[in-house]
mmCIF file of C-alpha atoms and ligand atoms in Angstrom:
data_model
loop_
_atom_site.group_PDB
_atom_site.id
_atom_site.type_symbol
_atom_site.label_atom_id
_atom_site.label_comp_id
_atom_site.label_asym_id
_atom_site.label_seq_id
_atom_site.Cartn_x
_atom_site.Cartn_y
_atom_site.Cartn_z
ATOM 1 C CA UNK H 1 -20.557 -18.951 16.980
ATOM 2 C CA UNK H 2 -21.973 -14.725 16.422
ATOM 3 C CA UNK H 3 -20.569 -13.243 12.699
ATOM 4 C CA UNK H 4 -20.559 -10.600 14.704
ATOM 5 C CA UNK H 5 -17.272 -11.862 16.729
ATOM 6 C CA UNK H 6 -15.984 -13.893 13.933
ATOM 7 C CA UNK H 7 -12.308 -13.268 12.167
ATOM 8 C CA UNK H 8 -12.450 -10.794 9.611
ATOM 9 C CA UNK H 9 -12.135 -14.135 6.408
ATOM 10 C CA UNK H 10 -15.536 -15.475 8.732
ATOM 11 C CA UNK H 11 -16.773 -12.367 7.524
ATOM 12 C CA UNK H 12 -15.518 -12.369 4.413
ATOM 13 C CA UNK H 13 -17.610 -15.536 4.278
ATOM 14 C CA UNK H 14 -20.386 -15.544 5.034
ATOM 15 C CA UNK H 15 -21.318 -11.625 6.138
ATOM 16 C CA UNK H 16 -24.246 -10.299 4.348
ATOM 17 C CA UNK H 17 -28.488 -10.544 3.944
ATOM 18 C CA UNK H 18 -29.152 -13.318 2.067
ATOM 19 C CA UNK H 19 -32.663 -14.405 1.701
ATOM 20 C CA UNK H 20 -33.982 -18.033 1.925
ATOM 21 C CA UNK H 21 -34.793 -18.581 -1.898
ATOM 22 C CA UNK H 22 -34.758 -22.722 -2.180
ATOM 23 C CA UNK H 23 -31.630 -23.826 -0.060
ATOM 24 C CA UNK H 24 -29.420 -21.443 -1.914
ATOM 25 C CA UNK H 25 -25.914 -21.320 -1.052
ATOM 26 C CA UNK H 26 -25.103 -18.495 -1.507
ATOM 27 C CA UNK H 27 -27.547 -14.865 -2.653
ATOM 28 C CA UNK H 28 -28.846 -15.546 -5.879
ATOM 29 C CA UNK H 29 -28.905 -12.904 -8.495
ATOM 30 C CA UNK H 30 -32.450 -11.403 -8.573
ATOM 31 C CA UNK H 31 -32.421 -9.638 -12.047
ATOM 32 C CA UNK H 32 -35.682 -7.182 -11.966
ATOM 33 C CA UNK H 33 -36.496 -3.912 -12.269
ATOM 34 C CA UNK H 34 -39.600 -3.483 -9.723
ATOM 35 C CA UNK H 35 -41.360 -5.603 -6.826
ATOM 36 C CA UNK H 36 -45.172 -7.066 -6.708
ATOM 37 C CA UNK H 37 -46.981 -5.621 -3.447
ATOM 38 C CA UNK H 38 -49.066 -7.891 -2.102
ATOM 39 C CA UNK H 39 -52.119 -5.231 -1.911
ATOM 40 C CA UNK H 40 -52.207 -1.866 -1.966
ATOM 41 C CA UNK H 41 -51.883 -2.108 1.624
ATOM 42 C CA UNK H 42 -47.979 -3.423 1.925
ATOM 43 C CA UNK H 43 -47.818 -1.058 -0.173
ATOM 44 C CA UNK H 44 -48.074 1.851 1.233
ATOM 45 C CA UNK H 45 -46.009 0.371 3.390
ATOM 46 C CA UNK H 46 -43.069 0.012 1.922
ATOM 47 C CA UNK H 47 -43.247 3.622 0.705
ATOM 48 C CA UNK H 48 -43.497 4.774 3.916
ATOM 49 C CA UNK H 49 -40.761 2.397 5.195
ATOM 50 C CA UNK H 50 -43.217 0.411 7.618
ATOM 51 C CA UNK H 51 -42.150 -2.317 5.874
ATOM 52 C CA UNK H 52 -38.874 -2.821 4.425
ATOM 53 C CA UNK H 53 -40.019 -4.546 1.323
ATOM 54 C CA UNK H 54 -38.209 -4.616 -1.884
ATOM 55 C CA UNK H 55 -40.197 -0.827 -4.944
ATOM 56 C CA UNK H 56 -37.486 -0.708 -7.147
ATOM 57 C CA UNK H 57 -34.211 -1.365 -7.622
ATOM 58 C CA UNK H 58 -33.035 1.802 -8.008
ATOM 59 C CA UNK H 59 -33.874 2.230 -3.993
ATOM 60 C CA UNK H 60 -32.212 -0.801 -3.119
ATOM 61 C CA UNK H 61 -32.410 -5.242 -4.066
ATOM 62 C CA UNK H 62 -31.448 -7.912 -2.203
ATOM 63 C CA UNK H 63 -28.830 -8.865 -3.918
ATOM 64 C CA UNK H 64 -26.882 -5.366 -3.488
ATOM 65 C CA UNK H 65 -28.515 -5.387 -0.032
ATOM 66 C CA UNK H 66 -26.168 -8.508 0.870
ATOM 67 C CA UNK H 67 -23.398 -7.687 -0.547
ATOM 68 C CA UNK H 68 -23.474 -3.685 1.548
ATOM 69 C CA UNK H 69 -23.915 -5.206 4.498
ATOM 70 C CA UNK H 70 -21.029 -7.943 4.099
ATOM 71 C CA UNK H 71 -18.705 -4.805 3.080
ATOM 72 C CA UNK H 72 -19.959 -2.959 5.654
ATOM 73 C CA UNK H 73 -20.189 -5.782 8.163
ATOM 74 C CA UNK H 74 -15.749 -6.050 7.280
ATOM 75 C CA UNK H 75 -15.767 -2.184 8.094
ATOM 76 C CA UNK H 76 -17.475 -2.387 11.459
ATOM 77 C CA UNK H 77 -19.531 0.253 9.451
ATOM 78 C CA UNK H 78 -23.481 0.944 10.270
ATOM 79 C CA UNK H 79 -24.454 -0.376 6.257
ATOM 80 C CA UNK H 80 -23.538 0.243 3.401
ATOM 81 C CA UNK H 81 -24.556 2.187 -0.691
ATOM 82 C CA UNK H 82 -23.730 0.384 -3.250
ATOM 83 C CA UNK H 83 -23.066 2.266 -6.402
ATOM 84 C CA UNK H 84 -22.396 1.790 -9.799
ATOM 85 C CA UNK H 85 -18.408 2.887 -9.928
ATOM 86 C CA UNK H 86 -16.246 4.384 -7.133
ATOM 87 C CA UNK H 87 -17.076 7.662 -8.616
ATOM 88 C CA UNK H 88 -20.744 7.459 -8.306
ATOM 89 C CA UNK H 89 -19.435 6.768 -4.483
ATOM 90 C CA UNK H 90 -17.049 9.863 -4.563
ATOM 91 C CA UNK H 91 -20.209 12.136 -6.444
ATOM 92 C CA UNK H 92 -22.246 10.799 -4.027
ATOM 93 C CA UNK H 93 -20.508 12.314 -0.926
ATOM 94 C CA UNK H 94 -19.720 15.343 -2.206
ATOM 95 C CA UNK H 95 -23.028 16.212 -2.809
ATOM 96 C CA UNK H 96 -24.711 14.806 0.627
ATOM 97 C CA UNK H 97 -22.333 17.034 2.743
ATOM 98 C CA UNK H 98 -21.030 19.846 -0.033
ATOM 99 C CA UNK H 99 -23.688 23.075 -0.909
ATOM 100 C CA UNK H 100 -23.119 26.052 -2.387
ATOM 101 C CA UNK H 101 -20.740 28.864 -0.524
ATOM 102 C CA UNK H 102 -18.977 25.396 1.401
ATOM 103 C CA UNK H 103 -15.636 24.309 1.009
ATOM 104 C CA UNK H 104 -13.677 21.029 1.763
ATOM 105 C CA UNK H 105 -10.552 20.043 2.485
ATOM 106 C CA UNK H 106 -8.719 17.237 0.872
ATOM 107 C CA UNK H 107 -5.732 14.979 0.663
ATOM 108 C CA UNK H 108 -3.237 16.258 -2.259
ATOM 109 C CA UNK H 109 -2.201 13.644 -3.867
ATOM 110 C CA UNK H 110 -5.526 11.474 -4.713
ATOM 111 C CA UNK H 111 -7.059 9.655 -8.184
ATOM 112 C CA UNK H 112 -6.948 12.498 -9.919
ATOM 113 C CA UNK H 113 -10.407 12.539 -11.452
ATOM 114 C CA UNK H 114 -11.836 12.700 -7.567
ATOM 115 C CA UNK H 115 -9.256 16.029 -7.803
ATOM 116 C CA UNK H 116 -10.349 16.499 -11.151
ATOM 117 C CA UNK H 117 -13.833 17.191 -10.938
ATOM 118 C CA UNK H 118 -13.828 18.965 -7.577
ATOM 119 C CA UNK H 119 -11.819 21.601 -9.346
ATOM 120 C CA UNK H 120 -13.050 21.307 -12.368
ATOM 121 C CA UNK H 121 -17.007 20.999 -12.106
ATOM 122 C CA UNK H 122 -17.485 21.876 -8.278
ATOM 123 C CA UNK H 123 -17.061 25.331 -8.655
ATOM 124 C CA UNK H 124 -19.438 26.431 -11.089
ATOM 125 C CA UNK H 125 -21.769 24.866 -7.838
ATOM 126 C CA UNK H 126 -20.357 27.669 -5.900
ATOM 127 C CA UNK H 127 -17.704 24.616 -3.853
ATOM 128 C CA UNK H 128 -14.533 25.160 -3.216
ATOM 129 C CA UNK H 129 -11.919 23.534 -1.846
ATOM 130 C CA UNK H 130 -8.290 22.590 -0.140
ATOM 131 C CA UNK H 131 -5.864 20.107 -1.146
ATOM 132 C CA UNK H 132 -3.037 19.666 1.529
ATOM 133 C CA UNK H 133 -0.509 17.386 2.811
ATOM 134 C CA UNK H 134 -2.783 15.436 5.538
ATOM 135 C CA UNK H 135 0.736 13.712 6.656
ATOM 136 C CA UNK H 136 0.692 16.406 8.005
ATOM 137 C CA UNK H 137 -1.432 17.050 10.739
ATOM 138 C CA UNK H 138 -0.960 20.599 11.298
ATOM 139 C CA UNK H 139 -1.847 21.380 7.998
ATOM 140 C CA UNK H 140 -5.685 20.220 8.240
ATOM 141 C CA UNK H 141 -5.950 22.652 11.689
ATOM 142 C CA UNK H 142 -5.023 25.181 9.260
ATOM 143 C CA UNK H 143 -6.931 24.583 6.682
ATOM 144 C CA UNK H 144 -10.658 24.718 8.853
ATOM 145 C CA UNK H 145 -12.430 27.233 7.209
ATOM 146 C CA UNK H 146 -16.190 28.246 8.724
ATOM 147 C CA UNK H 147 -17.430 26.849 5.843
ATOM 148 C CA UNK H 148 -15.874 23.973 5.437
ATOM 149 C CA UNK H 149 -18.224 20.515 5.550
ATOM 150 C CA UNK H 150 -16.028 17.754 4.605
ATOM 151 C CA UNK H 151 -12.887 16.900 5.256
ATOM 152 C CA UNK H 152 -11.522 14.095 3.026
ATOM 153 C CA UNK H 153 -8.826 11.831 2.816
ATOM 154 C CA UNK H 154 -7.168 8.694 0.977
ATOM 155 C CA UNK H 155 -4.507 6.630 2.363
ATOM 156 C CA UNK H 156 -2.603 5.235 1.065
ATOM 157 C CA UNK H 157 -2.853 7.668 -1.830
ATOM 158 C CA UNK H 158 -2.608 7.389 -4.897
ATOM 159 C CA UNK H 159 -0.175 7.724 -6.722
ATOM 160 C CA UNK H 160 2.312 8.391 -4.301
ATOM 161 C CA UNK H 161 0.968 6.147 -0.893
ATOM 162 C CA UNK H 162 1.273 8.747 1.387
ATOM 163 C CA UNK H 163 -0.007 7.984 4.348
ATOM 164 C CA UNK H 164 -2.642 10.359 6.775
ATOM 165 C CA UNK H 165 -2.873 9.573 9.958
ATOM 166 C CA UNK H 166 -6.987 9.085 10.187
ATOM 167 C CA UNK H 167 -6.786 9.013 14.128
ATOM 168 C CA UNK H 168 -5.252 12.241 14.424
ATOM 169 C CA UNK H 169 -7.626 13.713 11.180
ATOM 170 C CA UNK H 170 -10.864 12.296 12.906
ATOM 171 C CA UNK H 171 -9.782 13.422 16.195
ATOM 172 C CA UNK H 172 -9.760 17.398 13.871
ATOM 173 C CA UNK H 173 -12.716 16.356 12.702
ATOM 174 C CA UNK H 174 -14.751 15.874 15.646
ATOM 175 C CA UNK H 175 -13.205 18.929 17.005
ATOM 176 C CA UNK H 176 -13.914 21.592 14.186
ATOM 177 C CA UNK H 177 -17.445 19.649 14.266
ATOM 178 C CA UNK H 178 -16.776 17.622 10.441
ATOM 179 C CA UNK H 179 -17.593 15.076 8.899
ATOM 180 C CA UNK H 180 -14.360 12.638 8.105
ATOM 181 C CA UNK H 181 -14.619 10.478 5.496
ATOM 182 C CA UNK H 182 -11.472 8.029 4.287
ATOM 183 C CA UNK H 183 -11.065 6.696 0.332
ATOM 184 C CA UNK H 184 -10.064 2.849 1.990
ATOM 185 C CA UNK H 185 -9.093 1.539 -1.697
ATOM 186 C CA UNK H 186 -5.836 1.134 -1.700
ATOM 187 C CA UNK H 187 -5.917 -1.633 1.317
ATOM 188 C CA UNK H 188 -9.149 -2.866 1.932
ATOM 189 C CA UNK H 189 -11.379 -2.885 4.904
ATOM 190 C CA UNK H 190 -8.709 -6.389 5.298
ATOM 191 C CA UNK H 191 -6.003 -3.849 6.520
ATOM 192 C CA UNK H 192 -7.400 -0.753 7.442
ATOM 193 C CA UNK H 193 -10.891 -0.237 8.761
ATOM 194 C CA UNK H 194 -11.115 4.115 9.308
ATOM 195 C CA UNK H 195 -14.131 3.154 11.152
ATOM 196 C CA UNK H 196 -12.774 2.098 14.113
ATOM 197 C CA UNK H 197 -9.982 4.647 13.797
ATOM 198 C CA UNK H 198 -12.310 7.797 14.376
ATOM 199 C CA UNK H 199 -13.294 8.328 10.155
ATOM 200 C CA UNK H 200 -17.314 9.061 9.838
ATOM 201 C CA UNK H 201 -17.668 7.525 6.744
ATOM 202 C CA UNK H 202 -15.689 5.047 4.547
ATOM 203 C CA UNK H 203 -15.917 4.546 0.542
ATOM 204 C CA UNK H 204 -13.965 2.296 -2.386
ATOM 205 C CA UNK H 205 -13.574 2.046 -5.420
ATOM 206 C CA UNK H 206 -14.214 -1.658 -5.155
ATOM 207 C CA UNK H 207 -13.641 -2.144 -8.606
ATOM 208 C CA UNK H 208 -9.825 -2.910 -6.715
ATOM 209 C CA UNK H 209 -9.187 -5.066 -4.141
ATOM 210 C CA UNK H 210 -12.855 -6.193 -2.903
ATOM 211 C CA UNK H 211 -14.017 -7.193 -6.972
ATOM 212 C CA UNK H 212 -10.336 -8.816 -7.658
ATOM 213 C CA UNK H 213 -10.220 -9.036 -10.961
ATOM 214 C CA UNK H 214 -10.317 -6.839 -13.509
ATOM 215 C CA UNK H 215 -14.409 -7.562 -14.612
ATOM 216 C CA UNK H 216 -15.805 -5.483 -13.053
ATOM 217 C CA UNK H 217 -16.615 -1.286 -12.081
ATOM 218 C CA UNK H 218 -18.629 -0.464 -8.357
ATOM 219 C CA UNK H 219 -17.951 1.289 -5.574
ATOM 220 C CA UNK H 220 -19.493 1.039 -1.845
ATOM 221 C CA UNK H 221 -19.970 3.810 1.026
ATOM 222 C CA UNK H 222 -19.783 2.356 4.762
ATOM 223 C CA UNK H 223 -21.121 4.958 7.448
ATOM 224 C CA UNK H 224 -20.893 4.756 10.688
ATOM 225 C CA UNK H 225 -24.084 6.156 11.639
ATOM 226 C CA UNK H 226 -27.507 5.291 11.052
ATOM 227 C CA UNK H 227 -28.292 8.936 10.180
ATOM 228 C CA UNK H 228 -25.243 9.637 7.989
ATOM 229 C CA UNK H 229 -26.731 6.173 5.904
ATOM 230 C CA UNK H 230 -29.951 7.719 5.142
ATOM 231 C CA UNK H 231 -28.288 11.047 4.473
ATOM 232 C CA UNK H 232 -26.037 9.681 1.769
ATOM 233 C CA UNK H 233 -28.763 6.630 0.597
ATOM 234 C CA UNK H 234 -31.625 9.250 -0.217
ATOM 235 C CA UNK H 235 -28.401 10.666 -2.654
ATOM 236 C CA UNK H 236 -27.560 8.431 -3.712
ATOM 237 C CA UNK H 237 -30.726 6.747 -5.352
ATOM 238 C CA UNK H 238 -31.638 10.633 -6.867
ATOM 239 C CA UNK H 239 -29.147 9.994 -8.537
ATOM 240 C CA UNK H 240 -29.095 6.878 -9.576
ATOM 241 C CA UNK H 241 -25.503 6.463 -9.814
ATOM 242 C CA UNK H 242 -27.268 2.723 -8.280
ATOM 243 C CA UNK H 243 -25.007 -1.142 -9.146
ATOM 244 C CA UNK H 244 -27.019 -3.237 -10.242
ATOM 245 C CA UNK H 245 -27.324 -6.808 -9.779
ATOM 246 C CA UNK H 246 -25.283 -8.645 -11.492
ATOM 247 C CA UNK H 247 -22.898 -6.518 -10.668
ATOM 248 C CA UNK H 248 -23.698 -6.638 -6.750
ATOM 249 C CA UNK H 249 -23.186 -10.808 -6.955
ATOM 250 C CA UNK H 250 -20.333 -10.615 -9.296
ATOM 251 C CA UNK H 251 -18.544 -8.059 -6.179
ATOM 252 C CA UNK H 252 -19.881 -10.826 -3.167
ATOM 253 C CA UNK H 253 -18.005 -13.470 -6.005
ATOM 254 C CA UNK H 254 -15.106 -11.104 -5.076
ATOM 255 C CA UNK H 255 -15.631 -10.433 -1.153
ATOM 256 C CA UNK H 256 -15.028 -13.463 -0.346
ATOM 257 C CA UNK H 257 -11.076 -14.623 -0.898
ATOM 258 C CA UNK H 258 -10.304 -10.265 -0.326
ATOM 259 C CA UNK H 259 -8.502 -12.206 2.569
ATOM 260 C CA UNK H 260 -6.437 -15.248 1.063
ATOM 261 C CA UNK H 261 -6.164 -12.745 -1.862
ATOM 262 C CA UNK H 262 -4.223 -9.865 -0.102
ATOM 263 C CA UNK H 263 -2.158 -11.355 1.441
ATOM 264 C CA UNK H 264 -0.810 -13.793 -1.087
ATOM 265 C CA UNK H 265 -0.167 -9.845 -3.430
ATOM 266 C CA UNK H 266 1.467 -8.617 -0.411
ATOM 267 C CA UNK H 267 4.283 -10.843 0.170
ATOM 268 C CA UNK H 268 4.724 -10.844 -3.290
ATOM 269 C CA UNK H 269 5.565 -6.785 -2.117
ATOM 270 C CA UNK H 270 7.640 -7.164 -0.191
ATOM 271 C CA UNK H 271 10.194 -8.842 -1.990
ATOM 272 C CA UNK H 272 9.280 -7.118 -5.012
ATOM 273 C CA UNK H 273 9.504 -3.546 -2.548
ATOM 274 C CA UNK H 274 13.255 -5.154 -1.758
ATOM 275 C CA UNK H 275 14.110 -5.507 -5.305
ATOM 276 C CA UNK H 276 12.834 -2.668 -6.781
ATOM 277 C CA UNK H 277 15.171 -0.519 -3.813
ATOM 278 C CA UNK H 278 18.617 -2.430 -4.087
ATOM 279 C CA UNK H 279 18.004 -2.249 -8.447
ATOM 280 C CA UNK H 280 20.620 -0.036 -10.038
ATOM 281 C CA UNK H 281 18.028 1.682 -12.370
ATOM 282 C CA UNK H 282 15.589 2.849 -9.101
ATOM 283 C CA UNK H 283 15.814 5.715 -7.678
ATOM 284 C CA UNK H 284 13.312 5.577 -4.771
ATOM 285 C CA UNK H 285 10.712 2.730 -3.677
ATOM 286 C CA UNK H 286 7.915 3.984 -1.679
ATOM 287 C CA UNK H 287 5.675 1.103 0.293
ATOM 288 C CA UNK H 288 4.501 0.798 3.522
ATOM 289 C CA UNK H 289 6.378 -2.106 3.980
ATOM 290 C CA UNK H 290 10.023 -0.142 3.496
ATOM 291 C CA UNK H 291 11.413 1.090 6.528
ATOM 292 C CA UNK H 292 11.898 3.839 3.841
ATOM 293 C CA UNK H 293 9.046 5.447 3.575
ATOM 294 C CA UNK H 294 8.753 8.790 5.433
ATOM 295 C CA UNK H 295 5.066 7.234 6.684
ATOM 296 C CA UNK H 296 6.875 3.423 8.448
ATOM 297 C CA UNK H 297 5.794 3.695 11.020
ATOM 298 C CA UNK H 298 1.939 5.383 11.230
ATOM 299 C CA UNK H 299 1.668 2.539 8.601
ATOM 300 C CA UNK H 300 2.646 -0.370 11.667
ATOM 301 C CA UNK H 301 -0.160 1.180 13.894
ATOM 302 C CA UNK H 302 -2.818 1.857 10.949
ATOM 303 C CA UNK H 303 -2.407 -0.773 9.058
ATOM 304 C CA UNK H 304 -3.029 -4.449 9.414
ATOM 305 C CA UNK H 305 -0.249 -5.027 6.793
ATOM 306 C CA UNK H 306 1.829 -2.934 4.266
ATOM 307 C CA UNK H 307 -0.857 -3.750 1.016
ATOM 308 C CA UNK H 308 0.568 -4.737 -2.414
ATOM 309 C CA UNK H 309 0.316 -0.872 -3.815
ATOM 310 C CA UNK H 310 3.892 0.522 -4.036
ATOM 311 C CA UNK H 311 4.874 3.252 -6.863
ATOM 312 C CA UNK H 312 9.104 4.143 -8.348
ATOM 313 C CA UNK H 313 11.061 6.505 -9.578
ATOM 314 C CA UNK H 314 13.237 5.401 -12.217
ATOM 315 C CA UNK H 315 17.134 7.109 -12.522
ATOM 316 C CA UNK H 316 16.297 7.294 -16.058
ATOM 317 C CA UNK H 317 13.415 9.333 -15.681
ATOM 318 C CA UNK H 318 10.018 9.853 -17.661
ATOM 319 C CA UNK H 319 11.787 7.895 -20.977
ATOM 320 C CA UNK H 320 13.047 4.908 -18.959
ATOM 321 C CA UNK H 321 9.871 5.048 -17.489
ATOM 322 C CA UNK H 322 8.307 4.556 -20.830
ATOM 323 C CA UNK H 323 11.237 2.632 -21.773
ATOM 324 C CA UNK H 324 10.172 0.481 -18.909
ATOM 325 C CA UNK H 325 6.565 0.234 -19.895
ATOM 326 C CA UNK H 326 7.042 -0.737 -23.140
ATOM 327 C CA UNK H 327 9.048 -3.488 -22.283
ATOM 328 C CA UNK H 328 7.570 -5.161 -19.700
ATOM 329 C CA UNK H 329 5.604 -9.016 -20.723
ATOM 330 C CA UNK H 330 4.226 -10.598 -17.836
ATOM 331 C CA UNK H 331 3.312 -7.529 -15.554
ATOM 332 C CA UNK H 332 0.404 -5.625 -17.966
ATOM 333 C CA UNK H 333 0.889 -2.291 -19.006
ATOM 334 C CA UNK H 334 -3.239 -0.833 -17.939
ATOM 335 C CA UNK H 335 -4.458 1.336 -15.074
ATOM 336 C CA UNK H 336 -6.405 0.557 -12.333
ATOM 337 C CA UNK H 337 -5.326 -1.838 -9.167
ATOM 338 C CA UNK H 338 -6.352 -4.332 -7.493
ATOM 339 C CA UNK H 339 -6.743 -7.123 -9.086
ATOM 340 C CA UNK H 340 -4.620 -10.292 -9.140
ATOM 341 C CA UNK H 341 -3.085 -9.910 -11.911
ATOM 342 C CA UNK H 342 -0.235 -7.120 -11.434
ATOM 343 C CA UNK H 343 -0.304 -4.326 -13.319
ATOM 344 C CA UNK H 344 2.534 -1.549 -14.235
ATOM 345 C CA UNK H 345 1.793 2.645 -14.924
ATOM 346 C CA UNK H 346 2.474 5.935 -14.857
ATOM 347 C CA UNK H 347 1.022 8.014 -13.145
ATOM 348 C CA UNK H 348 2.603 11.496 -14.969
ATOM 349 C CA UNK H 349 0.970 10.573 -18.289
ATOM 350 C CA UNK H 350 -2.308 8.432 -17.811
ATOM 351 C CA UNK H 351 -4.445 7.966 -14.574
ATOM 352 C CA UNK H 352 -3.352 12.203 -13.700
ATOM 353 C CA UNK H 353 -2.032 13.117 -17.075
ATOM 354 C CA UNK H 354 -5.343 15.699 -16.146
ATOM 355 C CA UNK H 355 -3.840 17.328 -13.482
ATOM 356 C CA UNK H 356 -2.565 20.635 -13.928
ATOM 357 C CA UNK H 357 1.215 20.387 -13.815
ATOM 358 C CA UNK H 358 1.220 22.879 -10.733
ATOM 359 C CA UNK H 359 -1.564 19.952 -9.814
ATOM 360 C CA UNK H 360 0.890 17.138 -10.098
ATOM 361 C CA UNK H 361 4.061 18.843 -9.269
ATOM 362 C CA UNK H 362 2.573 19.831 -5.501
ATOM 363 C CA UNK H 363 1.651 16.241 -4.978
ATOM 364 C CA UNK H 364 4.975 14.690 -5.608
ATOM 365 C CA UNK H 365 2.998 13.031 -8.718
ATOM 366 C CA UNK H 366 6.768 13.682 -10.862
ATOM 367 C CA UNK H 367 7.400 11.606 -14.132
ATOM 368 C CA UNK H 368 9.622 9.250 -13.342
ATOM 369 C CA UNK H 369 7.395 8.342 -11.047
ATOM 370 C CA UNK H 370 5.938 4.354 -11.430
ATOM 371 C CA UNK H 371 3.298 2.955 -10.645
ATOM 372 C CA UNK H 372 3.158 -0.830 -9.719
ATOM 373 C CA UNK H 373 0.336 -3.492 -8.258
ATOM 374 C CA UNK H 374 1.341 -6.641 -7.092
ATOM 375 C CA UNK H 375 -0.241 -9.626 -8.066
ATOM 376 C CA UNK H 376 -0.672 -12.958 -7.231
ATOM 377 C CA UNK H 377 1.576 -15.056 -9.793
ATOM 378 C CA UNK H 378 5.214 -16.277 -9.127
ATOM 379 C CA UNK H 379 6.938 -13.313 -7.259
ATOM 380 C CA UNK H 380 10.090 -14.470 -9.396
ATOM 381 C CA UNK H 381 8.431 -13.973 -12.232
ATOM 382 C CA UNK H 382 6.826 -11.291 -11.290
ATOM 383 C CA UNK H 383 10.991 -9.871 -10.315
ATOM 384 C CA UNK H 384 12.442 -11.693 -13.605
ATOM 385 C CA UNK H 385 10.032 -9.554 -15.850
ATOM 386 C CA UNK H 386 10.117 -6.680 -14.075
ATOM 387 C CA UNK H 387 14.250 -6.835 -14.306
ATOM 388 C CA UNK H 388 14.115 -7.569 -17.817
ATOM 389 C CA UNK H 389 12.094 -4.881 -18.691
ATOM 390 C CA UNK H 390 14.360 -2.507 -17.242
ATOM 391 C CA UNK H 391 17.121 -3.257 -18.330
HETATM 392 N N1 LCS X 1 -10.519 6.525 -5.646
HETATM 393 C C1 LCS X 1 -9.246 5.745 -6.047
HETATM 394 C C2 LCS X 1 -8.027 5.691 -5.012
HETATM 395 C C3 LCS X 1 -9.423 5.097 -7.501
HETATM 396 O O1 LCS X 1 -7.749 4.112 -7.203
HETATM 397 C C4 LCS X 1 -9.922 4.590 -8.102
HETATM 398 C C5 LCS X 1 -10.263 4.259 -9.669
HETATM 399 C C6 LCS X 1 -11.182 5.793 -7.385
HETATM 400 C C7 LCS X 1 -11.768 6.174 -6.204
HETATM 401 C C8 LCS X 1 -12.240 5.699 -8.842
HETATM 402 O O2 LCS X 1 -13.415 4.407 -8.307
HETATM 403 P P1 LCS X 1 -13.946 4.097 -9.610
HETATM 404 O O3 LCS X 1 -15.306 4.796 -10.214
HETATM 405 O O4 LCS X 1 -12.634 3.448 -11.546
HETATM 406 O O5 LCS X 1 -14.136 2.355 -9.858
HETATM 407 N N2 LCS X 1 -8.745 4.454 -9.548
HETATM 408 C C9 LCS X 1 -8.012 3.736 -10.992
HETATM 409 C C10 LCS X 1 -6.524 4.242 -11.263
HETATM 410 O O6 LCS X 1 -5.523 4.337 -10.543
HETATM 411 N N3 LCS X 1 -6.631 4.027 -12.077
HETATM 412 O O7 LCS X 1 -7.783 3.408 -13.398
HETATM 413 C C11 LCS X 1 -8.183 3.819 -12.447
#
């Protein structure tokens, strides 16, 4: 059977670009910085692009290429560009599309540093940005300026779990001739494929669901076309935020079990969201699988499942949140997300603490907001842990 037509779990296991190597079942780790040419002529052909032989690991490497092809296959994209981290992927995309005098539109609630660097570092390069509520499509249209060169959305957003209509934003981008990039970290390609919905670029912090075991930091960019791929790859290799072969090997191993990990964590998350919604200490819960989520209907269409991420507010506010976090025993009080272990954190004082008070408030990152990344433990144990910590 042709893998292109296979289901996603088959692709997760088998997709990639394996090199024949002593019958090895998985792509070996090619832990080498450089590759020997057969002769001067071969070296010249590698550099001119006539031969696709490997040259130097910052440019490409077979272990990294295998992972890039595998993620691109599940995102239904042209090819992937692996990076040292999710932030490496984000900066690479920013620098590929934005230069002095340009403007970017972005979702207001995004991972803290995605916005933090755009508001602190990029203005020094003459780049402007508008952070808006992209769940309101009219606001996206209204934010376009003659110098807008990139529309960047994160959905579901970190940490508010707000959901932006990818198809609608992609149509706006197409009409205006502006590329649209989606940070797909919270869903992973198992639950959401932005390129199929019209986006031009998708990126990930693979540190999260794709690797899934809280032992690797990694990023990935996947493009719809070869043209965008070439443009972005050139920036990545010159910036030097490339992945390492062992990092690629570990991440490829994590990717194989993405489907079963997400299914299991999601089953737990659905039960936990219902438990929290009915808990007397909880003021509100934001989870795409609950009817109370403002974009519940959109989530059902755009995502293949509600996922394993949620946020909730404690009636007792900031102090109650802090207290709860000091009392969890099974869940880890830690940043990051998307691992097999349940993680809990307080964005206002942790991941989003560097944003200004105004930016936090405008983006809905309130003091009482607690973020939960549900793991694959026994659901009754997670619920009992949250319950005792809230008590
Ligand atoms: N995009 C999203 C949506 C993220 O949540 C993160 C990291 C990044 C990009 C950056 O990826 P990294 O460079 O860390 O691989 N999010 C984190 C978080 O919520 N807590 O700690 C890291």
